[in-house]
Amino acid sequence: MNVITSTLTSCVEQTVLDHSGRRSIYPPVEKIPVIEVDNFPALGKLAALRFLEWVQHNPEGIISLPTGKTPEHFIKWVTHYLQKWDTAAVRADLEASGIDPAEQPRMWGLRFVQIDEFYPINPTQVNSFYHYIQHFYIRGFKLDPKKALLLNAWTTGMPAGMTPDTIFPNDIVDLSLRTRHGKTHLEYLQREVIEKVDQYCTWYEERIRQMGGIGFFLGGIGPDGHIGFNVKGSDHFSTTRLTATNYETQAAAASDLGGIEIARNRLVITIGLDTITFNPETVAIIIAAGEAKAKVIQAAVEQEASNAYPATVLHKLPHARFFITKGAGKLLAERRFEDVKNMDPLPDKEMDRIVIDLALENHKRLDRLEQQDFDGNRSARWVSEKTGLPAGEIAGQVAERLHRKILDGIRPIEGESFLHTAPHHDDIILGYWAYIVHLVRSPKNKHHFAYMTSGFNAVTNHYAQQQLENLRRFIETPVFEDLLHEGYFEANNEIGRNRDMYQYLDGVAAHDKHMRQEGEARRLLRNLIFIFEENDINQIKNRISELILYFQTQYPGKKDLPYIQQLKGMLREWESDLKWGHLGFNAGHVHHMRLGFYKGDIFTEEPKVDRDVMPMLRLLKDTRPTVVTVALDPEGSGPDTHYKVL
C-alpha cells in the first residue's frame, strides 16, 4: 500500500501543525499524518475547527460523527462557534485558526450518516446512539432530520404484535441461526428476523454508496483499535453488517448499557471499513486522548495495513488524519526520538528509559550491554554520542539509579499524614494497591481516603435489586428489631456504621455467607433511612417494594432519578468502606465527596469553585496531610472525569 506523503491542504491543520513544531508525517515509519495537541479540550477544538472548515466548502456534504464521551469537546466547540459566529472574539479565533469568518457554515444542507448502533435497542432509549445523534447533532447542530440516514432496526422484520424483547429474550441474538435451521418455533422466528436485519444492513450500505460515500468521517479508536464497531480482525473490505463484538469493546460499552452483563450479550450494527473509505476523497479523522490509547495509536500509524489493525485501512486515504494528545502519541517512534534530541540536557529519566528499553530489546541484563548493542539502536547510539561515555558506564549509571529507586520504593515511610485521592472508587486499587498495602502497616502514619464522585454509574439495576431483596429477608428478624430500638441506624451513629463493616468482614473471615448478607442489609437499611428521612419500618418496607419494582422495570443504562443515584452511589461507597475496613480503617477515614459536577449525564458538567472545589479545600484543612496522592489519567477521554478532577 502507498504511504501518504502529501502536504496538508487544510489551513486549520497547518496552523496547529506550525504551532506544534512537528511535521505532519515521518515516513517511512509513519503511514498517515498525525497532528498533536496538548490536552483533551484542545483536541475537541481542533476537530471542531476542521469540521467547520470542511462544511464551509461542502455545505451539502455527507458527514458521520461519533457518539459516546470522546466527542464531548468537539460538540461543545462546534456549538460555541455556531452560536457566537458573529461575535468579535469568535471571529478573531476563527481567523487565527485559518477559517474565513465571513462565511458561516450552512448546517441545514448536510446529510448525516450514523456510524453504528447496538442491537437490539429501542431508539427511544436515552442510551441508544440514535437518541444521542438526535439530541446532540440533529437538534444541537440544527441539521435537517429529513436528510439523516440513521440506524433504526428495532422493528425490522418483527412479526405483527411482537417486539425484539419477545423475539430475543434477554437481548440474546444467536447469529448461528444464519447457517442452521431453528429447533423451536421461537428460533424459526429469530432466524427470519436476523435475515431481514441483514437485508436492512445491505440496504443501508447501498444508500450510502448511492449518495457517493461519506465525505467527512470523525471517529474515535477503541481499546483494541476498532473504529466504528469494526473490531480487531475486521476485513478491510467489510460493509454495513450485524455482528458480534469482542471483550474489549464490550467492556468499553458496559457503562452505556448498564453493566458488562448486558454488554456481553449485545450485538451491534456498524458500517464497514470499506464503507468509510468508499469515497477516495473522504476526510477521515480519528481522535484519541491519553496514554491508555498510545499502543493502539502506534499500531494504527506505524503498522502496515492489516486486518489486525482496523484503522490502518485509512492509510490509503490522502485526507485521513489522526488528531491526538501528546500522551496518546508517546509511543510513536520518530516523534519520541525527535523529542529526545531536543532535550538539553538529557534528563536521567529519559536516559533510563532508552537504556532499559535497549536491555529488554536485547534480552540482556543492564550490566551486560555492550557498545555494539548501543550502536545498533538509534536512540541508545545518540545517548552514547551525546554523553561521550562508553556503553558500560552509561549502563552502570542507569543500573545505579534503578537500584536507588527500588530501595526508595521499599524504604519504610513513617511520620507522615496521607490523603489518598481518586476520581472513582476503583482508581486507588488499580493505581497503586500493591504499594498501599505496605504503606498502611506502620502505626506512625495517618491515612485518609477521598473519592471525588459518587460512583452510581458502576452499580447495575440487577445488583441493587439483589441488595434490596436481601434486606427484605432481614428487616423483620428479631436482630433488626433490636437494632432499630437501640438507635443503631441513626444517621449520626458512627459506631453503628463501623459495626456494619465489622459484621461483613467477620463474615468474610468466618466464611459465613449469612453474616456477610446481614452486614450488607444493615448498611442498606441505614442508607434508606437516611435518604428517605423515614424511621417507620412499615414505610421503609413500602419503599423497598417500590425500589425493587423500579429496578425490575427500568432498562439498563437509563439515567436514574437523583435519589436512585444517591442510593446506588451509597452501595458503591459501601464497597470502599469495606476495602479500607479490611486494612483496619473505620468509616471516619473514608471521605465520599460526591462532587456535584458528576450527575450521570453523558458529558459531566464543568467543575465549579463553590460546589466542587471548596469541599476539597475544607477536607485538606481538616486532615492537614503532609502527602497527597492522586490516581489520574488526566488526558483520557475514557472517563473525562479524571481531567475535571485534576
XYZ file of C-alpha atoms in Angstrom:
646
model
C 0.000 0.000 0.000
C 1.213 3.509 -0.773
C 2.390 5.672 2.104
C 0.715 9.081 2.250
C 3.317 11.858 1.908
C 1.138 14.747 0.680
C 1.302 18.185 2.240
C -1.660 19.440 4.245
C -4.430 21.209 2.338
C -6.309 22.336 5.447
C -5.485 25.767 6.862
C -6.736 24.647 10.281
C -4.431 21.639 10.318
C -1.480 23.654 9.039
C -1.974 26.324 11.703
C -1.981 23.782 14.539
C 0.915 21.892 12.981
C 3.022 25.037 12.739
C 2.341 25.745 16.397
C 3.340 22.206 17.406
C 6.745 22.343 15.728
C 6.185 18.895 14.229
C 5.971 17.542 10.717
C 2.632 16.012 9.761
C 4.192 12.648 8.949
C 7.544 10.949 9.450
C 7.859 8.450 6.603
C 8.568 5.651 6.111
C 7.834 4.700 9.745
C 4.555 6.598 9.880
C 1.960 5.723 7.263
C -0.569 8.508 7.915
C -0.363 12.170 9.022
C -0.680 12.903 12.731
C -1.392 16.218 14.454
C -0.725 16.559 18.170
C -2.271 18.877 20.751
C -1.654 19.312 24.453
C -4.888 18.106 26.045
C -8.384 16.697 25.651
C -10.283 20.021 25.278
C -7.756 21.238 22.687
C -8.354 18.015 20.771
C -12.073 18.746 20.597
C -11.411 22.301 19.478
C -9.114 21.179 16.662
C -11.676 18.628 15.426
C -14.436 21.249 15.588
C -12.465 23.807 13.580
C -11.513 21.231 10.940
C -15.143 20.152 10.668
C -16.429 23.700 10.238
C -13.719 24.400 7.680
C -14.856 21.363 5.690
C -18.542 22.341 5.938
C -17.752 25.784 4.512
C -16.503 24.079 1.344
C -19.090 21.253 1.358
C -22.429 22.716 2.522
C -24.350 19.695 1.205
C -21.780 17.088 2.132
C -22.243 13.737 3.860
C -20.981 13.536 7.431
C -20.531 10.772 10.008
C -19.769 11.869 13.549
C -19.003 9.813 16.679
C -21.027 9.040 19.776
C -20.007 8.411 23.379
C -17.741 10.546 25.570
C -14.943 11.089 23.049
C -16.625 13.951 21.117
C -17.603 15.969 24.214
C -15.382 18.960 23.483
C -15.898 18.633 19.727
C -19.634 19.114 20.270
C -19.105 21.955 22.754
C -16.778 23.857 20.409
C -18.928 23.397 17.295
C -21.969 24.616 19.231
C -19.990 27.541 20.628
C -18.769 28.663 17.208
C -22.165 28.318 15.526
C -23.997 30.227 18.253
C -21.451 33.044 18.543
C -20.123 33.205 14.993
C -20.717 36.927 14.642
C -19.073 37.964 17.897
C -15.706 39.693 17.699
C -13.951 37.146 19.927
C -15.116 34.159 17.884
C -14.332 35.827 14.555
C -10.808 36.575 15.776
C -10.410 32.969 16.953
C -11.622 31.603 13.621
C -9.358 33.884 11.624
C -6.348 32.933 13.747
C -7.155 29.284 13.027
C -7.273 29.753 9.265
C -11.054 29.906 8.800
C -12.802 32.687 6.891
C -15.265 34.217 9.403
C -17.178 35.956 6.619
C -18.923 32.715 5.660
C -20.858 30.939 8.405
C -21.262 27.192 7.694
C -24.706 26.183 6.397
C -25.560 23.141 8.512
C -29.080 22.565 7.155
C -27.800 21.183 3.874
C -25.630 18.460 5.389
C -26.605 14.797 5.235
C -25.836 12.756 8.351
C -24.943 9.048 8.279
C -24.961 7.110 11.545
C -21.837 5.016 12.118
C -23.123 2.278 14.414
C -25.762 1.162 16.896
C -26.375 -1.574 19.444
C -28.793 -4.360 18.509
C -31.409 -4.868 19.714
C -32.032 -1.491 21.341
C -35.091 0.731 21.356
C -34.125 4.006 19.631
C -36.159 5.955 22.199
C -33.822 4.851 24.982
C -31.511 7.651 26.051
C -28.501 5.315 25.903
C -29.075 4.460 22.238
C -26.802 6.098 19.689
C -29.927 7.023 17.705
C -31.105 9.171 20.613
C -27.600 10.625 21.085
C -27.452 11.714 17.437
C -30.928 13.229 17.531
C -30.063 15.214 20.659
C -26.501 16.378 20.078
C -26.222 16.502 16.295
C -29.622 16.819 14.610
C -31.053 19.280 17.137
C -27.753 20.528 18.571
C -26.172 21.396 15.208
C -29.543 22.229 13.595
C -29.244 19.616 10.842
C -32.163 18.686 8.602
C -33.642 15.467 10.080
C -35.109 14.527 6.701
C -31.599 14.280 5.262
C -30.294 11.997 8.021
C -29.675 8.304 7.402
C -29.970 6.723 10.843
C -29.808 3.151 12.078
C -33.170 2.009 13.439
C -33.656 -1.737 13.147
C -35.809 -2.034 16.263
C -38.937 -3.089 14.358
C -37.217 -4.536 11.282
C -38.572 -7.997 10.473
C -40.768 -8.161 13.573
C -43.901 -10.309 13.301
C -47.145 -8.471 13.981
C -47.676 -7.777 17.650
C -44.138 -8.717 18.664
C -41.049 -6.732 19.644
C -37.355 -7.641 19.985
C -37.991 -8.090 23.723
C -40.213 -11.080 22.956
C -38.299 -12.368 19.919
C -34.903 -12.183 21.644
C -35.352 -12.889 25.384
C -32.636 -11.190 27.472
C -31.480 -9.483 24.241
C -29.553 -12.587 23.189
C -29.295 -12.853 19.391
C -27.853 -16.147 18.132
C -26.131 -15.453 14.811
C -25.561 -19.171 14.247
C -29.181 -19.174 13.036
C -27.861 -17.637 9.823
C -26.453 -21.047 8.902
C -28.711 -23.509 10.691
C -32.399 -24.303 10.969
C -34.310 -23.285 14.067
C -35.017 -26.052 16.588
C -38.101 -24.342 18.030
C -40.813 -22.034 16.770
C -39.092 -19.125 18.541
C -35.779 -19.901 16.819
C -37.610 -20.037 13.496
C -38.943 -16.527 14.125
C -35.499 -15.364 15.273
C -33.902 -16.613 12.073
C -36.437 -14.730 9.960
C -35.781 -11.511 11.876
C -31.991 -11.885 11.588
C -32.297 -12.405 7.836
C -34.365 -9.236 7.480
C -31.944 -7.225 9.637
C -29.117 -8.476 7.399
C -31.088 -7.268 4.386
C -31.632 -3.929 6.138
C -27.853 -3.607 6.523
C -27.401 -4.218 2.800
C -29.999 -1.538 2.029
C -28.211 0.876 4.390
C -24.894 0.251 2.639
C -26.484 0.804 -0.766
C -27.942 4.123 0.357
C -24.533 5.389 1.500
C -22.898 4.400 -1.791
C -25.709 5.872 -3.858
C -25.032 9.199 -2.126
C -21.374 8.947 -3.127
C -19.964 7.788 0.170
C -19.059 9.625 3.347
C -17.368 12.986 2.834
C -16.334 13.796 6.413
C -15.788 10.993 8.929
C -14.853 11.697 12.545
C -14.370 8.771 14.900
C -12.650 7.554 17.998
C -10.494 4.453 18.333
C -11.271 1.646 20.740
C -9.032 -0.222 23.181
C -8.491 -2.958 20.579
C -8.025 -0.435 17.760
C -11.589 -0.564 16.464
C -13.201 2.266 14.503
C -16.945 2.191 14.388
C -17.551 -1.312 15.724
C -15.034 -2.758 13.269
C -13.086 -4.677 15.884
C -9.617 -6.145 15.601
C -9.586 -8.681 12.765
C -12.231 -6.945 10.656
C -11.865 -7.273 6.883
C -10.751 -4.020 5.260
C -13.392 -4.656 2.597
C -16.200 -5.073 5.159
C -19.546 -3.323 4.677
C -22.516 -2.489 6.921
C -23.464 -5.570 8.925
C -24.954 -7.049 12.095
C -22.072 -8.516 14.070
C -20.749 -9.515 17.466
C -18.001 -7.609 19.258
C -15.063 -8.650 21.420
C -14.452 -8.358 25.157
C -12.506 -5.080 24.938
C -15.365 -3.436 23.057
C -17.989 -4.892 25.397
C -16.105 -3.585 28.437
C -15.877 -0.115 26.891
C -19.644 -0.152 26.207
C -20.595 -1.500 29.631
C -21.223 1.899 31.208
C -23.564 2.898 28.349
C -25.547 -0.314 28.524
C -25.823 -0.733 32.293
C -23.089 -3.260 33.019
C -20.862 -5.861 31.422
C -23.597 -8.468 31.944
C -25.726 -6.548 29.431
C -22.912 -5.523 27.074
C -21.649 -9.104 26.821
C -24.800 -10.214 25.007
C -25.486 -7.140 22.877
C -24.710 -7.226 19.161
C -24.074 -4.178 17.008
C -24.846 -2.850 13.559
C -21.865 -0.995 12.135
C -20.829 0.472 8.839
C -17.801 -1.357 7.461
C -14.227 -0.289 6.874
C -14.877 -0.233 3.149
C -17.934 1.931 3.789
C -15.727 4.525 5.464
C -13.144 4.526 2.663
C -15.519 4.091 -0.306
C -15.164 7.767 -1.242
C -11.442 8.279 -2.011
C -11.765 11.988 -1.156
C -13.142 11.335 2.338
C -11.701 13.485 5.094
C -11.365 10.775 7.759
C -10.180 11.868 11.183
C -9.537 9.682 14.211
C -9.298 11.448 17.573
C -7.631 9.890 20.618
C -6.608 11.189 24.029
C -4.488 9.816 26.847
C -1.629 7.387 27.338
C -4.100 4.473 27.532
C -4.504 4.833 23.739
C -0.757 5.011 22.994
C -0.336 1.375 21.899
C -3.302 1.328 19.528
C -2.252 4.682 18.060
C 1.267 3.395 17.458
C -0.087 0.319 15.689
C -2.599 2.292 13.607
C 0.008 4.825 12.472
C 3.144 2.689 12.070
C 1.975 -0.812 11.120
C 1.398 -1.869 7.522
C -2.248 -2.191 6.520
C -3.598 -5.305 8.227
C -6.877 -6.776 9.451
C -5.259 -6.914 12.900
C -5.260 -3.113 12.978
C -8.601 -1.799 11.647
C -7.554 1.859 11.480
C -4.735 1.043 9.059
C -7.412 0.960 6.358
C -7.214 4.764 6.439
C -3.632 4.759 5.123
C -4.919 4.781 1.554
C -6.959 7.972 2.014
C -4.958 11.126 1.171
C -7.104 13.232 3.513
C -7.080 10.866 6.505
C -5.546 12.137 9.740
C -5.010 11.244 13.369
C -5.662 14.071 15.848
C -4.163 13.031 19.187
C -2.917 14.334 22.513
C 0.773 14.063 23.339
C 0.064 11.202 25.733
C -1.677 9.193 23.025
C 1.342 9.702 20.750
C 4.051 8.880 23.285
C 4.976 5.581 21.571
C 5.334 6.965 18.043
C 8.997 6.205 17.437
C 10.071 9.097 15.219
C 8.365 11.724 17.348
C 9.769 10.297 20.540
C 13.283 10.300 19.097
C 12.797 13.880 17.941
C 11.760 14.844 21.483
C 14.843 13.140 22.924
C 17.152 15.000 20.541
C 15.612 18.314 21.570
C 16.239 17.704 25.266
C 19.253 19.591 26.546
C 20.410 18.423 28.948
C 19.016 14.914 28.564
C 17.076 14.070 31.761
C 18.129 10.971 33.670
C 14.571 9.684 33.382
C 14.741 9.687 29.587
C 18.194 8.131 29.528
C 16.980 5.390 31.860
C 14.018 4.657 29.607
C 16.177 4.368 26.485
C 18.783 2.085 28.076
C 16.243 -0.114 29.867
C 14.305 -0.487 26.592
C 17.606 -1.450 24.926
C 18.247 -4.128 27.543
C 14.749 -5.541 27.108
C 15.083 -5.444 23.327
C 18.339 -7.466 23.514
C 17.206 -9.749 26.363
C 20.214 -8.722 28.421
C 20.928 -7.517 31.932
C 21.960 -3.864 32.119
C 25.491 -4.743 33.178
C 25.934 -6.979 30.129
C 25.091 -4.382 27.496
C 27.944 -3.771 25.092
C 28.892 -0.929 22.761
C 27.622 -2.860 19.769
C 24.193 -3.031 21.408
C 24.185 0.756 21.698
C 25.431 1.167 18.128
C 22.578 -0.987 16.834
C 19.870 1.196 18.391
C 19.366 4.761 17.159
C 18.273 6.283 20.475
C 20.900 4.455 22.512
C 23.595 5.388 19.992
C 22.545 9.032 20.257
C 22.777 8.859 24.091
C 26.283 7.437 23.795
C 27.337 10.157 21.363
C 25.739 12.984 23.370
C 27.265 11.953 26.710
C 30.597 10.853 25.263
C 30.545 7.920 27.671
C 31.179 4.249 26.834
C 28.300 1.804 26.926
C 29.401 0.159 30.161
C 29.496 3.428 32.093
C 26.082 4.571 30.794
C 24.504 1.209 31.670
C 26.182 1.327 35.079
C 24.693 4.766 35.826
C 21.244 3.556 34.810
C 21.578 0.427 36.945
C 22.637 2.518 39.932
C 19.655 4.861 39.580
C 17.333 1.919 39.167
C 18.793 0.318 42.298
C 18.248 3.535 44.278
C 14.637 3.758 43.091
C 13.964 0.204 44.242
C 15.466 0.962 47.649
C 13.380 4.133 47.889
C 10.298 2.141 46.957
C 10.750 -0.436 49.711
C 12.024 2.017 52.337
C 9.526 2.333 55.199
C 7.806 5.720 55.312
C 6.877 6.894 58.792
C 5.614 10.025 60.480
C 3.532 11.184 57.510
C -0.129 12.066 57.116
C -1.526 10.852 53.780
C -4.597 11.979 51.895
C -5.194 9.468 49.088
C -7.472 10.895 46.389
C -9.176 9.350 43.370
C -11.929 10.258 40.885
C -13.620 6.844 41.155
C -13.827 4.144 43.800
C -11.549 1.721 41.977
C -8.781 4.125 40.915
C -6.594 3.689 44.000
C -6.637 -0.095 43.922
C -5.999 -0.076 40.173
C -3.292 2.560 40.507
C -1.126 1.502 43.455
C -2.862 -1.072 45.666
C 0.225 -3.279 45.967
C 2.179 -0.327 47.368
C -0.520 0.973 49.674
C -0.936 -2.413 51.374
C 2.607 -1.980 52.705
C 2.283 1.763 53.298
C -0.605 1.433 55.761
C 1.164 -1.062 58.021
C 3.088 1.472 60.060
C 1.088 2.881 63.022
C 3.243 6.028 62.787
C 1.419 7.133 59.611
C -2.074 8.569 59.270
C -4.245 7.852 56.250
C -7.417 9.355 54.825
C -9.080 8.281 51.570
C -11.170 10.655 49.464
C -13.317 9.774 46.446
C -14.458 12.674 44.296
C -17.513 11.095 42.655
C -20.412 9.041 43.914
C -19.836 6.009 41.712
C -23.509 5.294 40.998
C -22.792 4.570 37.321
C -20.906 1.425 38.363
C -23.919 -0.120 40.157
C -26.270 -2.161 37.970
C -30.026 -2.365 38.435
C -29.741 -6.094 38.971
C -27.208 -5.708 41.788
C -29.278 -3.002 43.500
C -32.362 -5.232 43.282
C -30.453 -8.145 44.818
C -29.373 -5.971 47.739
C -32.943 -4.819 48.362
C -34.268 -8.371 48.265
C -31.571 -9.355 50.741
C -32.653 -6.546 53.087
C -36.291 -7.624 52.830
C -35.304 -11.035 54.219
C -33.587 -9.485 57.244
C -35.741 -6.481 58.103
C -38.342 -8.353 60.159
C -35.898 -10.550 62.087
C -35.556 -10.096 65.867
C -31.959 -8.939 65.429
C -33.010 -5.997 63.266
C -35.913 -5.121 65.545
C -33.485 -4.859 68.481
C -31.069 -2.741 66.433
C -33.865 -0.370 65.462
C -34.947 0.074 69.088
C -31.407 0.879 70.269
C -30.966 3.614 67.634
C -28.347 1.628 65.736
C -29.447 3.054 62.371
C -29.467 6.723 63.359
C -27.602 8.883 60.821
C -25.113 10.170 63.401
C -24.333 6.721 64.845
C -20.706 6.391 63.704
C -20.187 3.292 65.842
C -23.103 1.654 64.060
C -21.596 2.463 60.664
C -18.378 0.775 61.724
C -20.257 -2.211 63.109
C -21.855 -2.686 59.664
C -18.342 -3.190 58.277
C -17.196 -5.442 61.119
C -20.271 -7.631 60.668
C -19.453 -8.146 56.984
C -15.705 -8.576 57.474
C -16.229 -11.048 60.313
C -18.384 -12.999 57.867
C -15.523 -12.983 55.365
C -13.113 -14.284 57.999
C -15.584 -16.943 59.133
C -16.532 -17.928 55.546
C -20.117 -17.257 56.646
C -22.386 -16.002 53.864
C -25.244 -15.231 56.273
C -23.035 -12.900 58.328
C -21.941 -11.077 55.181
C -25.513 -10.705 53.964
C -26.562 -9.326 57.353
C -23.797 -6.723 57.155
C -24.995 -5.686 53.686
C -28.581 -5.471 54.904
C -27.587 -3.333 57.895
C -25.824 -0.780 55.760
C -28.577 -0.672 53.150
C -31.271 -0.105 55.778
C -29.155 2.675 57.266
C -28.894 4.244 53.812
C -32.640 4.028 53.134
C -33.471 5.658 56.470
C -31.025 8.452 55.622
C -32.227 9.017 52.037
C -35.963 8.976 52.782
C -35.699 10.526 56.260
C -38.061 7.831 57.433
C -37.850 5.720 60.611
C -41.212 3.955 60.344
C -40.339 0.387 59.424
C -43.612 -0.149 57.553
C -42.908 2.856 55.362
C -39.396 1.556 54.721
C -40.872 -1.802 53.656
C -43.084 0.026 51.170
C -40.044 1.889 49.875
C -38.194 -1.400 49.406
C -41.070 -2.801 47.335
C -41.220 0.370 45.232
C -37.476 0.278 44.601
C -37.497 -3.405 43.637
C -40.268 -2.689 41.112
C -38.282 0.280 39.782
C -35.158 -1.804 39.175
C -37.193 -4.589 37.581
C -38.848 -2.270 35.070
C -36.137 0.265 34.104
C -33.958 -0.564 31.149
C -30.246 -0.868 31.994
C -28.204 2.247 31.280
C -31.066 4.727 31.725
C -30.216 7.828 33.741
C -31.701 7.376 37.204
C -33.583 9.863 39.346
C -31.365 11.763 41.826
C -32.439 9.736 44.877
C -31.836 6.489 42.967
C -28.389 7.772 42.024
C -27.780 8.534 45.695
C -28.817 5.025 46.710
C -26.630 3.390 44.046
C -23.762 5.654 45.000
C -24.033 4.609 48.633
C -23.886 0.957 47.574
C -20.652 1.744 45.755
C -19.331 3.682 48.740
C -20.062 0.695 50.984
C -17.671 -1.375 48.880
C -14.887 1.140 49.501
C -15.658 1.292 53.226
C -15.198 -2.478 53.326
C -11.938 -2.297 51.397
C -10.352 0.101 53.865
C -12.055 -1.593 56.800
C -10.207 -4.742 55.768
C -6.948 -2.809 56.304
C -8.094 -1.511 59.702
C -9.601 1.909 58.886
C -13.003 2.898 60.207
C -15.599 4.912 58.309
C -14.241 8.221 59.603
C -11.109 7.795 57.478
C -13.028 7.391 54.203
C -14.483 10.547 52.643
C -17.089 10.271 49.894
C -17.109 13.766 48.399
C -19.983 13.249 45.902
C -18.913 16.346 43.980
C -21.826 17.982 42.196
C -20.359 18.107 38.683
C -20.899 14.336 38.425
C -24.586 13.759 37.659
C -24.767 10.765 35.351
C -25.097 12.727 32.124
C -23.229 11.565 29.041
C -20.995 14.628 29.484
C -20.284 15.681 33.042
C -20.507 19.342 33.933
C -17.504 21.582 34.327
C -16.448 21.826 37.995
C -17.498 24.950 39.901
C -15.491 26.585 42.667
C -18.166 26.754 45.382
C -19.755 23.409 44.622
C -16.729 21.269 43.759
C -13.512 22.980 44.839
C -14.409 24.300 48.294
C -15.353 20.862 49.732
C -11.884 19.623 48.807
C -10.273 22.691 50.349
C -12.181 22.073 53.586
C -11.066 18.430 53.580
C -7.443 19.478 53.127
C -7.765 21.869 56.068
C -9.434 19.213 58.238
C -6.979 16.393 57.507
C -3.816 18.550 57.130
C -1.926 15.968 55.037
C 1.823 16.061 54.512
C 1.422 13.858 51.419
C -1.423 13.990 48.878
C -1.626 11.127 46.377
C -3.562 11.170 43.115
C -4.713 8.385 40.809
C -5.287 10.075 37.473
C -5.207 9.731 33.703
C -5.891 13.426 33.061
C -5.597 13.277 29.260
C -8.062 10.453 28.932
C -11.455 10.786 27.298
C -12.470 7.375 28.526
C -13.655 8.955 31.517
C -13.243 12.677 31.200
C -13.915 12.748 34.953
C -10.167 12.361 35.525
C -9.459 15.580 33.652
C -12.122 17.500 35.527
C -10.994 16.195 38.904
C -7.484 17.444 38.134
